[in-house]
CSV table of C-alpha atoms in Angstrom, one decimal:
chain,number,residue,atom,x,y,z
A,1,MET,CA,206.6,130.3,109.3
A,2,PRO,CA,204.2,128.9,107.2
A,3,PRO,CA,203.1,131.2,103.9
A,4,VAL,CA,200.3,133.5,104.0
A,5,ILE,CA,197.4,132.9,102.1
A,6,ARG,CA,194.9,135.7,100.6
A,7,GLN,CA,191.8,135.7,98.6
A,8,LEU,CA,191.2,138.9,96.1
A,9,THR,CA,187.7,140.4,96.8
A,10,ALA,CA,188.1,143.0,94.2
A,11,PRO,CA,186.8,142.6,90.9
A,12,HIS,CA,190.3,143.1,89.8
A,13,ALA,CA,193.8,143.8,90.8
A,14,VAL,CA,196.4,145.0,88.8
A,15,LEU,CA,200.4,143.1,89.4
A,16,LEU,CA,203.1,145.5,88.9
A,17,GLU,CA,207.3,144.3,88.2
A,18,GLU,CA,208.7,146.7,91.2
A,19,PRO,CA,206.8,148.1,94.2
A,20,ARG,CA,205.8,151.8,92.7
A,21,ALA,CA,203.3,153.1,90.8
A,22,GLY,CA,204.3,153.9,87.7
A,23,VAL,CA,205.6,150.9,86.8
A,24,PRO,CA,204.4,148.2,84.3
A,25,GLN,CA,202.0,146.2,84.4
A,26,THR,CA,202.9,142.6,84.2
A,27,SER,CA,199.7,140.5,84.8
A,28,GLU,CA,196.0,141.0,86.5
A,29,MET,CA,194.4,138.8,89.1
A,30,ILE,CA,190.3,139.1,89.3
A,31,ARG,CA,187.8,138.2,91.9
A,32,GLY,CA,188.2,134.9,94.0
A,33,GLU,CA,191.8,134.2,93.0
A,34,VAL,CA,194.1,133.0,95.7
A,35,PHE,CA,197.5,134.1,96.5
A,36,HIS,CA,200.5,133.2,99.0
A,37,VAL,CA,201.9,136.7,99.8
A,38,LEU,CA,205.6,136.5,99.5
A,39,GLU,CA,207.2,140.1,101.5
A,40,GLU,CA,205.6,143.3,102.3
A,41,ARG,CA,207.5,146.7,101.6
A,42,ASP,CA,205.0,149.7,102.6
A,43,GLY,CA,202.0,148.3,102.0
A,44,TRP,CA,203.5,146.5,99.1
A,45,LEU,CA,202.6,143.0,98.8
A,46,GLN,CA,204.7,140.7,96.4
A,47,VAL,CA,202.3,137.7,95.8
A,48,GLU,CA,202.3,134.3,93.7
A,49,ASN,CA,198.8,133.9,92.1
A,50,GLY,CA,197.9,130.3,92.6
A,51,PHE,CA,196.0,130.2,89.3
A,52,ASP,CA,199.1,130.5,87.2
A,53,GLY,CA,201.9,130.7,89.6
A,54,HIS,CA,202.6,134.5,88.4
A,55,VAL,CA,204.8,136.9,90.5
A,56,GLY,CA,204.2,140.8,91.2
A,57,TRP,CA,203.5,143.3,93.7
A,58,LEU,CA,199.8,144.0,94.4
A,59,PRO,CA,199.5,147.8,95.6
A,60,PRO,CA,198.7,149.0,98.9
A,61,GLY,CA,194.8,148.3,100.0
A,62,THR,CA,193.9,146.2,97.6
A,63,PRO,CA,190.5,144.4,99.0
A,64,GLN,CA,191.5,140.9,100.1
A,65,GLY,CA,190.4,138.7,103.1
A,66,ASP,CA,190.6,135.2,104.1
A,67,PRO,CA,190.1,132.3,101.7
A,68,VAL,CA,187.0,131.1,101.5
A,69,LEU,CA,186.1,128.0,98.9
A,70,PRO,CA,184.1,129.5,96.3
A,71,THR,CA,180.6,127.5,94.8
A,72,HIS,CA,180.7,129.6,91.6
A,73,ARG,CA,182.1,130.7,88.3
A,74,VAL,CA,181.4,133.8,86.0
A,75,ARG,CA,180.9,132.2,82.4
A,76,ALA,CA,179.5,136.1,81.1
A,77,LEU,CA,181.9,137.8,79.8
A,78,ARG,CA,181.0,140.3,82.5
A,79,ALA,CA,178.5,140.3,85.1
A,80,ASP,CA,177.3,142.7,87.0
A,81,LEU,CA,176.9,143.6,91.1
A,82,HIS,CA,173.7,145.2,91.7
A,83,PRO,CA,172.9,145.6,95.2
A,84,ALA,CA,169.1,144.8,94.6
A,85,PRO,CA,167.5,141.6,92.9
A,86,THR,CA,166.2,143.6,90.3
A,87,HIS,CA,167.6,144.8,87.0
A,88,LYS,CA,166.8,147.7,87.7
A,89,ALA,CA,169.7,148.1,90.7
A,90,PRO,CA,172.2,150.7,89.2
A,91,PRO,CA,175.3,148.1,89.0
A,92,VAL,CA,177.9,148.9,91.9
A,93,GLY,CA,180.8,146.8,90.0
A,94,THR,CA,181.6,144.6,87.7
A,95,LEU,CA,183.5,141.0,87.6
A,96,SER,CA,184.7,139.9,84.9
A,97,PHE,CA,184.8,136.2,82.8
A,98,GLY,CA,186.3,133.5,85.4
A,99,SER,CA,185.6,135.3,88.5
A,100,LEU,CA,184.8,133.1,91.5
A,101,VAL,CA,181.9,133.9,93.9
A,102,ARG,CA,180.9,132.1,96.9
A,103,LEU,CA,176.8,132.0,97.2
A,104,ASP,CA,175.3,133.2,100.6
A,105,GLY,CA,172.2,131.0,100.0
A,106,ARG,CA,170.3,134.2,98.5
A,107,ALA,CA,168.0,133.7,96.0
A,108,GLU,CA,164.8,135.7,94.2
A,109,ASN,CA,163.3,136.0,90.8
A,110,GLY,CA,166.6,134.2,89.2
A,111,TRP,CA,169.2,136.6,91.1
A,112,VAL,CA,171.4,135.4,93.3
A,113,GLY,CA,173.1,136.7,96.7
A,114,VAL,CA,177.3,137.0,96.8
A,115,GLY,CA,177.7,137.9,100.2
A,116,ASP,CA,178.2,142.1,101.0
A,117,GLY,CA,174.2,142.4,100.3
A,118,LEU,CA,175.1,142.1,96.4
A,119,TRP,CA,173.5,139.9,94.0
A,120,LEU,CA,174.4,138.3,90.6
A,121,PHE,CA,171.9,137.2,87.7
A,122,GLY,CA,172.2,133.4,88.2
A,123,ALA,CA,172.4,132.8,84.4
A,124,TRP,CA,175.9,134.5,84.7
A,125,LEU,CA,177.1,131.9,86.7
A,126,GLU,CA,178.1,128.1,86.5
A,127,PRO,CA,179.3,125.5,89.3
A,128,ALA,CA,182.9,126.2,90.1
A,129,ASP,CA,183.4,122.6,89.4
A,130,ALA,CA,182.0,122.5,86.1
A,131,ALA,CA,183.5,120.8,83.0
A,132,PRO,CA,186.1,122.7,81.3
A,133,ALA,CA,185.2,124.2,78.0
A,134,ARG,CA,185.9,122.3,74.8
A,135,ASP,CA,186.9,124.8,72.6
A,136,PRO,CA,189.4,127.6,73.5
A,137,VAL,CA,188.8,129.6,70.2
A,138,ALA,CA,185.1,130.1,70.9
A,139,THR,CA,186.5,131.6,74.3
A,140,ALA,CA,188.4,133.8,72.9
A,141,LEU,CA,186.3,134.9,70.8
A,142,ARG,CA,184.1,136.4,73.0
A,143,PHE,CA,186.7,139.1,74.0
A,144,LEU,CA,186.2,140.1,70.5
A,145,GLU,CA,186.8,144.0,70.6
A,146,THR,CA,188.1,143.7,74.5
A,147,PRO,CA,190.7,146.6,74.9
A,148,TYR,CA,194.4,145.4,74.7
A,149,VAL,CA,195.7,145.7,78.2
A,150,TRP,CA,199.7,145.2,78.6
A,151,GLY,CA,199.7,142.9,81.8
A,152,GLY,CA,196.0,142.5,81.5
A,153,ARG,CA,193.7,139.0,81.7
A,154,SER,CA,190.5,140.0,81.9
A,155,ALA,CA,187.2,141.7,80.5
A,156,PHE,CA,188.6,144.8,81.3
A,157,GLY,CA,191.3,144.3,79.3
A,158,ILE,CA,193.9,141.9,78.3
A,159,ASP,CA,197.0,141.2,76.1
A,160,CYS,CA,198.3,138.5,73.4
A,161,SER,CA,199.2,136.3,76.5
A,162,GLY,CA,196.7,137.0,78.4
A,163,LEU,CA,193.9,136.0,75.6
A,164,VAL,CA,196.0,133.0,75.1
A,165,LEU,CA,196.0,131.9,78.5
A,166,THR,CA,192.6,133.1,79.1
A,167,ALA,CA,191.1,130.8,76.7
A,168,MET,CA,193.1,127.8,77.2
A,169,ALA,CA,192.6,127.6,80.8
A,170,ALA,CA,188.7,127.9,80.3
A,171,ALA,CA,189.4,124.2,78.4
A,172,GLY,CA,191.4,123.3,81.2
A,173,VAL,CA,195.3,124.0,80.5
A,174,VAL,CA,196.9,126.5,82.7
A,175,SER,CA,199.8,128.1,81.5
A,176,HIS,CA,202.0,131.2,81.7
A,177,HIS,CA,201.0,135.3,81.1
A,178,SER,CA,204.1,135.2,79.2
A,179,SER,CA,204.5,134.7,75.1
A,180,GLY,CA,207.7,133.5,75.5
A,181,LEU,CA,206.9,130.8,78.4
A,182,GLN,CA,203.7,129.7,76.5
A,183,ARG,CA,206.5,128.9,73.3
A,184,LYS,CA,208.1,126.7,75.7
A,185,ASP,CA,205.0,125.3,77.1
A,186,ASP,CA,204.3,121.8,76.2
A,187,ARG,CA,201.0,121.4,77.7
A,188,LEU,CA,199.5,123.7,75.1
A,189,GLY,CA,199.8,121.6,72.4
A,190,ALA,CA,203.0,119.8,70.1
A,191,TRP,CA,205.2,121.6,68.6
A,192,ILE,CA,204.4,121.6,64.7
A,193,SER,CA,207.2,124.0,63.5
A,194,ASP,CA,209.7,126.4,64.3
A,195,ASP,CA,209.0,129.5,61.7
A,196,GLY,CA,205.5,128.4,60.0
A,197,ARG,CA,206.6,127.6,57.1
A,198,ASP,CA,205.0,124.6,54.6
A,199,VAL,CA,202.1,124.4,57.7
A,200,ALA,CA,198.4,124.0,56.7
A,201,PHE,CA,197.4,126.4,59.8
A,202,ALA,CA,194.1,124.5,61.4
A,203,TYR,CA,191.6,126.0,63.5
A,204,GLY,CA,192.6,126.6,67.0
A,205,ASP,CA,196.7,126.4,66.4
A,206,ILE,CA,198.3,128.9,68.6
A,207,VAL,CA,201.1,130.9,66.7
A,208,PHE,CA,204.3,132.7,68.1
A,209,PHE,CA,206.1,135.9,67.2
A,210,PRO,CA,208.5,137.6,69.2
A,211,GLY,CA,207.0,138.8,71.6
A,212,HIS,CA,203.3,138.0,70.9
A,213,VAL,CA,201.1,135.1,70.2
A,214,GLY,CA,197.4,134.7,69.0
A,215,LEU,CA,195.0,131.5,67.7
A,216,MET,CA,194.2,130.7,64.2
A,217,LEU,CA,190.8,131.2,63.7
A,218,ASP,CA,191.2,129.1,60.3
A,219,GLU,CA,193.8,128.3,58.1
A,220,ALA,CA,194.0,131.8,56.9
A,221,HIS,CA,193.0,134.4,60.0
A,222,LEU,CA,194.4,135.3,63.5
A,223,LEU,CA,192.3,135.7,66.6
A,224,HIS,CA,194.8,138.1,68.8
A,225,ALA,CA,195.2,141.3,71.6
A,226,THR,CA,197.2,143.4,69.5
A,227,VAL,CA,198.6,147.2,70.0
A,228,PHE,CA,198.2,147.3,66.1
A,229,THR,CA,194.2,148.3,66.8
A,230,MET,CA,194.5,148.5,70.6
A,231,SER,CA,191.8,145.6,70.7
A,232,VAL,CA,191.4,142.1,70.4
A,233,VAL,CA,190.9,141.0,66.5
A,234,VAL,CA,190.8,139.1,64.1
A,235,GLU,CA,193.0,139.4,61.2
A,236,PRO,CA,194.6,137.5,57.7
A,237,LEU,CA,198.0,135.6,59.6
A,238,ALA,CA,199.5,137.4,56.2
A,239,ASP,CA,199.2,140.7,57.6
A,240,VAL,CA,200.6,140.0,60.9
A,241,VAL,CA,203.3,138.1,60.0
A,242,ALA,CA,204.2,141.3,57.5
A,243,ARG,CA,204.7,143.3,60.4
A,244,ALA,CA,206.2,140.6,62.9
A,245,GLU,CA,208.7,140.1,60.4
A,246,THR,CA,208.6,136.1,60.9
A,247,ILE,CA,206.7,133.7,62.8
A,248,ASN,CA,209.1,131.6,65.4
A,249,GLY,CA,207.0,128.3,66.6
A,250,VAL,CA,203.3,126.8,66.0
A,251,ARG,CA,201.7,125.0,68.8
A,252,ARG,CA,198.8,122.4,67.5
A,253,PRO,CA,196.2,122.0,70.8
A,254,GLY,CA,195.3,118.0,71.6
């Protein structure tokens, strides 16, 4: 039988490692992403996210629908959904950076309709086929102070590999939601060191540690999502190395 293909209509949804509550989140999907249904167990769906190929279990009742071609992408870090085309209408939901929407043709005073009677401020959007961003570090910097969430990859919460995945994907390079798999992924750039020794670190270098990853902001500072502060922060690389004990790889994106 042909695979069942669905599209997330909720602002975001967790993917869990097993089909039951209380187990770790392994990744996250955001509005508009298309997924393949691999298996169903008592309302739980094992799905493969079409965005990055991540497989996990989607909780029962997660809002979804038949796929529709998106027209626009959210370029703001967060974009509130309003029930009327005015800032005075209290928001009823929020979309994360990278969410995909289809405009329904309504437009009023800079606001655009996205279905279900809801509105987004038009300046928060870009065409779905817009050219990739040139600078992944600039994208990652927008997530400063975002809460750390294991398995997160949105403006609601993000982890170390989710930050790198999101930043690089905005630049047109989609990798994995796993620091271990990112370490092995040549799409993320040339491998320049096994241990970081004698490396003249540069803006944008991707630095790997056991179970962790971050982006260099300059020759001495790392931008990363960390449980040490439970947030996205910039820290001296030396401090991160002292906690992690070792660097186990460096990639330099082209």
